[in-house]
Amino acid sequence: MSEEAKLREDICNLAKSMFDRGLTCGASGNISARLSDGTFLITPTGSSLGFLEPMRISHLDSNFRLLSGDRPTKEIPLHVAFYETRNRTGAVVHLHSTYSVALSMLPDIDPDDVLPPLTPYSIMRLGKVKLLPFYLPGDEAMGDAVRSLAGERSAVLLANHGPVVAARNIWAAVFAMEELEETAKLAMLTRGLQPRCLTTDEVKFVQNRGRP
């Protein structure tokens, strides 16, 4: 199986897994991944992550122009910004997952670090997650907002919209996305209960010694 064929299969299988577990619904969410020749695969516009067909996934050249497949998602500017500012990015996942979206709408979260330090795993896989303002879906300003971070964040949360995660490959991006949603879920479930968070020293220990 060629690299491209394998990546198409991985995108479909991982997308269906997330869909089946309720991390995304309907025709929401999109995934992209970079091939070794510098071209990209990205999920088509209006497609459901639960019912993707490998050969209909959009294939784009290095300048994000369509080579084959269906018309790509309108969220391309969001994906492009991560590839342009984080050279090691091999995949980007964007969902409208319930708990992350709910967290993005709360008035008292820290916009520079939306996830409380509840477990070491979000720290290892995500670092600090930045809250970005609300933009209309497909607005190129979302890409500009990501570029303004100068590649310093691998994950962001779009207010009233959903999370976006970049990682070295499609598997790492999906795993990080799942960690973001699970941590947001924990934050919502323990809200008002005064949970014990990791201390500043414990967070530093995870940052210095932890591995994803």
PDB file of C-alpha atoms in Angstrom:
ATOM      1  CA  MET A   1       0.000   0.000   0.000  1.00  0.00           C
ATOM      2  CA  SER A   2       1.356   3.425  -0.931  1.00  0.00           C
ATOM      3  CA  GLU A   3       1.941   6.176   1.610  1.00  0.00           C
ATOM      4  CA  GLU A   4      -1.014   8.135   0.223  1.00  0.00           C
ATOM      5  CA  ALA A   5      -3.366   5.153   0.262  1.00  0.00           C
ATOM      6  CA  LYS A   6      -2.372   4.305   3.844  1.00  0.00           C
ATOM      7  CA  LEU A   7      -2.899   7.890   4.993  1.00  0.00           C
ATOM      8  CA  ARG A   8      -6.314   7.999   3.328  1.00  0.00           C
ATOM      9  CA  GLU A   9      -7.296   4.830   5.201  1.00  0.00           C
ATOM     10  CA  ASP A  10      -5.949   6.168   8.501  1.00  0.00           C
ATOM     11  CA  ILE A  11      -7.900   9.418   8.140  1.00  0.00           C
ATOM     12  CA  CYS A  12     -11.123   7.521   7.449  1.00  0.00           C
ATOM     13  CA  ASN A  13     -10.644   5.016  10.280  1.00  0.00           C
ATOM     14  CA  LEU A  14      -9.662   7.588  12.890  1.00  0.00           C
ATOM     15  CA  ALA A  15     -12.421   9.972  11.802  1.00  0.00           C
ATOM     16  CA  LYS A  16     -15.032   7.194  12.108  1.00  0.00           C
ATOM     17  CA  SER A  17     -13.698   6.248  15.527  1.00  0.00           C
ATOM     18  CA  MET A  18     -14.135   9.820  16.775  1.00  0.00           C
ATOM     19  CA  PHE A  19     -17.567  10.075  15.169  1.00  0.00           C
ATOM     20  CA  ASP A  20     -18.758   6.777  16.635  1.00  0.00           C
ATOM     21  CA  ARG A  21     -17.695   7.893  20.119  1.00  0.00           C
ATOM     22  CA  GLY A  22     -19.546  11.195  19.848  1.00  0.00           C
ATOM     23  CA  LEU A  23     -16.542  13.506  19.589  1.00  0.00           C
ATOM     24  CA  THR A  24     -18.073  15.020  16.480  1.00  0.00           C
ATOM     25  CA  CYS A  25     -21.476  14.805  14.834  1.00  0.00           C
ATOM     26  CA  GLY A  26     -23.281  15.454  11.580  1.00  0.00           C
ATOM     27  CA  ALA A  27     -21.025  17.084   9.002  1.00  0.00           C
ATOM     28  CA  SER A  28     -18.901  18.905  11.583  1.00  0.00           C
ATOM     29  CA  GLY A  29     -15.148  18.721  11.992  1.00  0.00           C
ATOM     30  CA  ASN A  30     -12.267  18.357   9.552  1.00  0.00           C
ATOM     31  CA  ILE A  31      -8.875  16.651   9.357  1.00  0.00           C
ATOM     32  CA  SER A  32      -5.776  17.290   7.262  1.00  0.00           C
ATOM     33  CA  ALA A  33      -2.423  15.552   6.968  1.00  0.00           C
ATOM     34  CA  ARG A  34       0.804  16.188   5.090  1.00  0.00           C
ATOM     35  CA  LEU A  35       2.412  13.648   2.754  1.00  0.00           C
ATOM     36  CA  SER A  36       6.191  13.302   2.407  1.00  0.00           C
ATOM     37  CA  ASP A  37       6.085  14.965  -1.043  1.00  0.00           C
ATOM     38  CA  GLY A  38       4.704  18.160   0.535  1.00  0.00           C
ATOM     39  CA  THR A  39       1.123  17.689  -0.663  1.00  0.00           C
ATOM     40  CA  PHE A  40      -1.868  17.401   1.653  1.00  0.00           C
ATOM     41  CA  LEU A  41      -4.939  15.279   2.211  1.00  0.00           C
ATOM     42  CA  ILE A  42      -7.929  17.037   3.791  1.00  0.00           C
ATOM     43  CA  THR A  43     -11.516  16.048   4.432  1.00  0.00           C
ATOM     44  CA  PRO A  44     -14.061  17.409   1.937  1.00  0.00           C
ATOM     45  CA  THR A  45     -16.541  20.172   2.633  1.00  0.00           C
ATOM     46  CA  GLY A  46     -19.894  19.010   3.956  1.00  0.00           C
ATOM     47  CA  SER A  47     -18.633  15.516   4.686  1.00  0.00           C
ATOM     48  CA  SER A  48     -19.379  13.503   7.809  1.00  0.00           C
ATOM     49  CA  LEU A  49     -16.322  12.172   9.635  1.00  0.00           C
ATOM     50  CA  GLY A  50     -18.299   8.983  10.237  1.00  0.00           C
ATOM     51  CA  PHE A  51     -18.784   8.202   6.557  1.00  0.00           C
ATOM     52  CA  LEU A  52     -15.667   9.282   4.675  1.00  0.00           C
ATOM     53  CA  GLU A  53     -14.615   7.494   1.492  1.00  0.00           C
ATOM     54  CA  PRO A  54     -10.830   7.278   1.022  1.00  0.00           C
ATOM     55  CA  MET A  55     -10.738   8.255  -2.643  1.00  0.00           C
ATOM     56  CA  ARG A  56     -13.051  11.237  -2.160  1.00  0.00           C
ATOM     57  CA  ILE A  57     -10.723  12.894   0.349  1.00  0.00           C
ATOM     58  CA  SER A  58      -9.329  16.092  -1.160  1.00  0.00           C
ATOM     59  CA  HIS A  59      -5.711  15.961  -2.365  1.00  0.00           C
ATOM     60  CA  LEU A  60      -4.070  19.394  -2.403  1.00  0.00           C
ATOM     61  CA  ASP A  61      -0.705  20.518  -3.721  1.00  0.00           C
ATOM     62  CA  SER A  62       1.894  22.278  -1.574  1.00  0.00           C
ATOM     63  CA  ASN A  63       0.077  25.582  -2.164  1.00  0.00           C
ATOM     64  CA  PHE A  64      -3.246  24.040  -1.089  1.00  0.00           C
ATOM     65  CA  ARG A  65      -4.727  23.925  -4.584  1.00  0.00           C
ATOM     66  CA  LEU A  66      -7.018  21.001  -5.354  1.00  0.00           C
ATOM     67  CA  LEU A  67      -5.385  18.160  -7.301  1.00  0.00           C
ATOM     68  CA  SER A  68      -8.068  15.501  -6.983  1.00  0.00           C
ATOM     69  CA  GLY A  69     -11.029  14.384  -4.892  1.00  0.00           C
ATOM     70  CA  ASP A  70     -13.973  16.399  -3.646  1.00  0.00           C
ATOM     71  CA  ARG A  71     -13.879  20.114  -2.840  1.00  0.00           C
ATOM     72  CA  PRO A  72     -12.015  20.596   0.465  1.00  0.00           C
ATOM     73  CA  THR A  73     -13.367  21.972   3.726  1.00  0.00           C
ATOM     74  CA  LYS A  74     -13.839  25.724   3.961  1.00  0.00           C
ATOM     75  CA  GLU A  75     -11.669  25.670   7.105  1.00  0.00           C
ATOM     76  CA  ILE A  76      -8.484  25.433   5.017  1.00  0.00           C
ATOM     77  CA  PRO A  77      -7.126  28.809   6.332  1.00  0.00           C
ATOM     78  CA  LEU A  78      -7.132  27.364   9.839  1.00  0.00           C
ATOM     79  CA  HIS A  79      -5.136  24.319   8.778  1.00  0.00           C
ATOM     80  CA  VAL A  80      -2.719  26.285   6.594  1.00  0.00           C
ATOM     81  CA  ALA A  81      -1.802  28.561   9.497  1.00  0.00           C
ATOM     82  CA  PHE A  82      -0.580  25.636  11.590  1.00  0.00           C
ATOM     83  CA  TYR A  83       1.468  24.152   8.749  1.00  0.00           C
ATOM     84  CA  GLU A  84       3.037  27.535   8.026  1.00  0.00           C
ATOM     85  CA  THR A  85       3.950  28.374  11.614  1.00  0.00           C
ATOM     86  CA  ARG A  86       4.866  24.939  12.996  1.00  0.00           C
ATOM     87  CA  ASN A  87       7.306  23.243  10.624  1.00  0.00           C
ATOM     88  CA  ARG A  88       6.998  19.824  12.243  1.00  0.00           C
ATOM     89  CA  THR A  89       3.224  19.716  11.844  1.00  0.00           C
ATOM     90  CA  GLY A  90       2.147  16.611   9.971  1.00  0.00           C
ATOM     91  CA  ALA A  91      -1.573  16.712  10.730  1.00  0.00           C
ATOM     92  CA  VAL A  92      -4.305  19.026  12.023  1.00  0.00           C
ATOM     93  CA  VAL A  93      -7.621  17.993  13.589  1.00  0.00           C
ATOM     94  CA  HIS A  94     -10.533  20.362  14.189  1.00  0.00           C
ATOM     95  CA  LEU A  95     -13.727  19.227  15.945  1.00  0.00           C
ATOM     96  CA  HIS A  96     -16.857  20.738  17.459  1.00  0.00           C
ATOM     97  CA  SER A  97     -16.657  18.428  20.486  1.00  0.00           C
ATOM     98  CA  THR A  98     -19.231  19.113  23.189  1.00  0.00           C
ATOM     99  CA  TYR A  99     -17.216  19.649  26.361  1.00  0.00           C
ATOM    100  CA  SER A 100     -14.520  21.735  24.681  1.00  0.00           C
ATOM    101  CA  VAL A 101     -17.132  24.003  23.115  1.00  0.00           C
ATOM    102  CA  ALA A 102     -18.949  24.287  26.460  1.00  0.00           C
ATOM    103  CA  LEU A 103     -15.699  25.231  28.192  1.00  0.00           C
ATOM    104  CA  SER A 104     -15.002  27.905  25.567  1.00  0.00           C
ATOM    105  CA  MET A 105     -18.226  29.699  26.471  1.00  0.00           C
ATOM    106  CA  LEU A 106     -17.602  30.067  30.200  1.00  0.00           C
ATOM    107  CA  PRO A 107     -16.885  33.625  31.405  1.00  0.00           C
ATOM    108  CA  ASP A 108     -14.116  32.888  33.897  1.00  0.00           C
ATOM    109  CA  ILE A 109     -11.670  30.619  32.080  1.00  0.00           C
ATOM    110  CA  ASP A 110      -8.088  31.719  31.521  1.00  0.00           C
ATOM    111  CA  PRO A 111      -7.834  32.686  27.822  1.00  0.00           C
ATOM    112  CA  ASP A 112      -4.111  31.951  27.832  1.00  0.00           C
ATOM    113  CA  ASP A 113      -4.541  28.443  29.278  1.00  0.00           C
ATOM    114  CA  VAL A 114      -8.113  27.188  29.124  1.00  0.00           C
ATOM    115  CA  LEU A 115      -7.507  23.725  30.608  1.00  0.00           C
ATOM    116  CA  PRO A 116      -6.969  23.456  34.355  1.00  0.00           C
ATOM    117  CA  PRO A 117      -4.019  21.204  35.335  1.00  0.00           C
ATOM    118  CA  LEU A 118      -6.143  18.219  36.344  1.00  0.00           C
ATOM    119  CA  THR A 119      -3.947  15.433  34.939  1.00  0.00           C
ATOM    120  CA  PRO A 120      -0.400  15.231  33.544  1.00  0.00           C
ATOM    121  CA  TYR A 121      -1.603  13.993  30.177  1.00  0.00           C
ATOM    122  CA  SER A 122      -3.038  17.226  28.839  1.00  0.00           C
ATOM    123  CA  ILE A 123       0.171  19.000  29.854  1.00  0.00           C
ATOM    124  CA  MET A 124       2.310  16.439  28.029  1.00  0.00           C
ATOM    125  CA  ARG A 125       0.209  16.200  24.884  1.00  0.00           C
ATOM    126  CA  LEU A 126      -1.062  19.777  24.566  1.00  0.00           C
ATOM    127  CA  GLY A 127       0.855  22.252  26.691  1.00  0.00           C
ATOM    128  CA  LYS A 128      -1.097  25.476  27.163  1.00  0.00           C
ATOM    129  CA  VAL A 129      -4.275  25.725  25.082  1.00  0.00           C
ATOM    130  CA  LYS A 130      -5.048  29.267  23.929  1.00  0.00           C
ATOM    131  CA  LEU A 131      -8.625  30.555  23.676  1.00  0.00           C
ATOM    132  CA  LEU A 132      -9.162  32.462  20.430  1.00  0.00           C
ATOM    133  CA  PRO A 133     -12.126  34.774  19.748  1.00  0.00           C
ATOM    134  CA  PHE A 134     -15.259  33.754  17.891  1.00  0.00           C
ATOM    135  CA  TYR A 135     -15.068  33.800  14.100  1.00  0.00           C
ATOM    136  CA  LEU A 136     -17.554  32.696  11.484  1.00  0.00           C
ATOM    137  CA  PRO A 137     -16.681  29.213  10.177  1.00  0.00           C
ATOM    138  CA  GLY A 138     -14.297  29.517   7.254  1.00  0.00           C
ATOM    139  CA  ASP A 139     -13.250  33.071   8.118  1.00  0.00           C
ATOM    140  CA  GLU A 140      -9.639  33.623   7.061  1.00  0.00           C
ATOM    141  CA  ALA A 141      -9.168  35.666  10.231  1.00  0.00           C
ATOM    142  CA  MET A 142      -8.971  32.374  12.127  1.00  0.00           C
ATOM    143  CA  GLY A 143      -5.772  31.607  10.266  1.00  0.00           C
ATOM    144  CA  ASP A 144      -4.424  35.060  11.077  1.00  0.00           C
ATOM    145  CA  ALA A 145      -5.186  34.482  14.769  1.00  0.00           C
ATOM    146  CA  VAL A 146      -3.230  31.221  14.720  1.00  0.00           C
ATOM    147  CA  ARG A 147      -0.320  32.914  12.921  1.00  0.00           C
ATOM    148  CA  SER A 148      -0.224  35.580  15.622  1.00  0.00           C
ATOM    149  CA  LEU A 149       0.824  32.831  18.059  1.00  0.00           C
ATOM    150  CA  ALA A 150       4.054  32.418  16.055  1.00  0.00           C
ATOM    151  CA  GLY A 151       3.974  28.639  16.278  1.00  0.00           C
ATOM    152  CA  GLU A 152       4.133  28.612  20.074  1.00  0.00           C
ATOM    153  CA  ARG A 153       0.890  26.675  20.582  1.00  0.00           C
ATOM    154  CA  SER A 154       0.013  23.233  19.210  1.00  0.00           C
ATOM    155  CA  ALA A 155      -3.629  23.542  20.272  1.00  0.00           C
ATOM    156  CA  VAL A 156      -6.205  26.302  20.384  1.00  0.00           C
ATOM    157  CA  LEU A 157      -9.855  26.546  21.345  1.00  0.00           C
ATOM    158  CA  LEU A 158     -12.073  28.689  19.133  1.00  0.00           C
ATOM    159  CA  ALA A 159     -14.710  30.420  21.245  1.00  0.00           C
ATOM    160  CA  ASN A 160     -18.237  29.036  20.685  1.00  0.00           C
ATOM    161  CA  HIS A 161     -16.833  26.824  17.933  1.00  0.00           C
ATOM    162  CA  GLY A 162     -14.374  24.106  18.923  1.00  0.00           C
ATOM    163  CA  PRO A 163     -10.795  22.878  19.406  1.00  0.00           C
ATOM    164  CA  VAL A 164      -7.975  22.639  16.853  1.00  0.00           C
ATOM    165  CA  VAL A 165      -4.876  20.523  17.409  1.00  0.00           C
ATOM    166  CA  ALA A 166      -1.679  20.166  15.373  1.00  0.00           C
ATOM    167  CA  ALA A 167       0.825  17.331  15.815  1.00  0.00           C
ATOM    168  CA  ARG A 168       3.629  15.464  14.059  1.00  0.00           C
ATOM    169  CA  ASN A 169       1.285  12.897  12.459  1.00  0.00           C
ATOM    170  CA  ILE A 170      -2.385  11.973  12.203  1.00  0.00           C
ATOM    171  CA  TRP A 171      -2.291   9.546  15.142  1.00  0.00           C
ATOM    172  CA  ALA A 172      -0.620  12.032  17.482  1.00  0.00           C
ATOM    173  CA  ALA A 173      -3.078  14.748  16.442  1.00  0.00           C
ATOM    174  CA  VAL A 174      -6.099  12.542  17.135  1.00  0.00           C
ATOM    175  CA  PHE A 175      -4.728  11.360  20.479  1.00  0.00           C
ATOM    176  CA  ALA A 176      -4.022  14.970  21.513  1.00  0.00           C
ATOM    177  CA  MET A 177      -7.524  16.015  20.428  1.00  0.00           C
ATOM    178  CA  GLU A 178      -9.038  13.234  22.501  1.00  0.00           C
ATOM    179  CA  GLU A 179      -6.962  14.341  25.496  1.00  0.00           C
ATOM    180  CA  LEU A 180      -8.179  17.920  25.062  1.00  0.00           C
ATOM    181  CA  GLU A 181     -11.817  16.851  25.004  1.00  0.00           C
ATOM    182  CA  GLU A 182     -11.422  14.503  27.983  1.00  0.00           C
ATOM    183  CA  THR A 183      -9.739  17.223  30.039  1.00  0.00           C
ATOM    184  CA  ALA A 184     -12.482  19.689  29.101  1.00  0.00           C
ATOM    185  CA  LYS A 185     -15.001  17.056  30.204  1.00  0.00           C
ATOM    186  CA  LEU A 186     -13.246  16.660  33.554  1.00  0.00           C
ATOM    187  CA  ALA A 187     -13.175  20.439  33.963  1.00  0.00           C
ATOM    188  CA  MET A 188     -16.908  20.687  33.343  1.00  0.00           C
ATOM    189  CA  LEU A 189     -17.800  17.711  35.559  1.00  0.00           C
ATOM    190  CA  THR A 190     -15.754  19.016  38.486  1.00  0.00           C
ATOM    191  CA  ARG A 191     -16.727  22.641  38.059  1.00  0.00           C
ATOM    192  CA  GLY A 192     -17.720  24.153  41.403  1.00  0.00           C
ATOM    193  CA  LEU A 193     -16.467  21.101  43.320  1.00  0.00           C
ATOM    194  CA  GLN A 194     -13.008  22.532  44.099  1.00  0.00           C
ATOM    195  CA  PRO A 195     -11.047  19.612  42.583  1.00  0.00           C
ATOM    196  CA  ARG A 196      -7.415  19.130  43.533  1.00  0.00           C
ATOM    197  CA  CYS A 197      -5.376  20.411  40.597  1.00  0.00           C
ATOM    198  CA  LEU A 198      -1.702  19.703  40.057  1.00  0.00           C
ATOM    199  CA  THR A 199       0.487  22.157  41.932  1.00  0.00           C
ATOM    200  CA  THR A 200       2.856  24.546  40.176  1.00  0.00           C
ATOM    201  CA  ASP A 201       5.790  22.299  41.135  1.00  0.00           C
ATOM    202  CA  GLU A 202       3.983  19.212  39.846  1.00  0.00           C
ATOM    203  CA  VAL A 203       3.235  20.939  36.549  1.00  0.00           C
ATOM    204  CA  LYS A 204       6.907  21.919  36.195  1.00  0.00           C
ATOM    205  CA  PHE A 205       7.934  18.332  36.936  1.00  0.00           C
ATOM    206  CA  VAL A 206       5.631  17.046  34.204  1.00  0.00           C
ATOM    207  CA  GLN A 207       6.943  19.664  31.768  1.00  0.00           C
ATOM    208  CA  ASN A 208      10.569  18.799  32.502  1.00  0.00           C
ATOM    209  CA  ARG A 209      10.301  15.034  32.843  1.00  0.00           C
ATOM    210  CA  GLY A 210       7.053  13.967  31.247  1.00  0.00           C
ATOM    211  CA  ARG A 211       6.799  12.419  27.813  1.00  0.00           C
ATOM    212  CA  PRO A 212       3.648  12.174  25.623  1.00  0.00           C
TER     213      PRO A 212
END
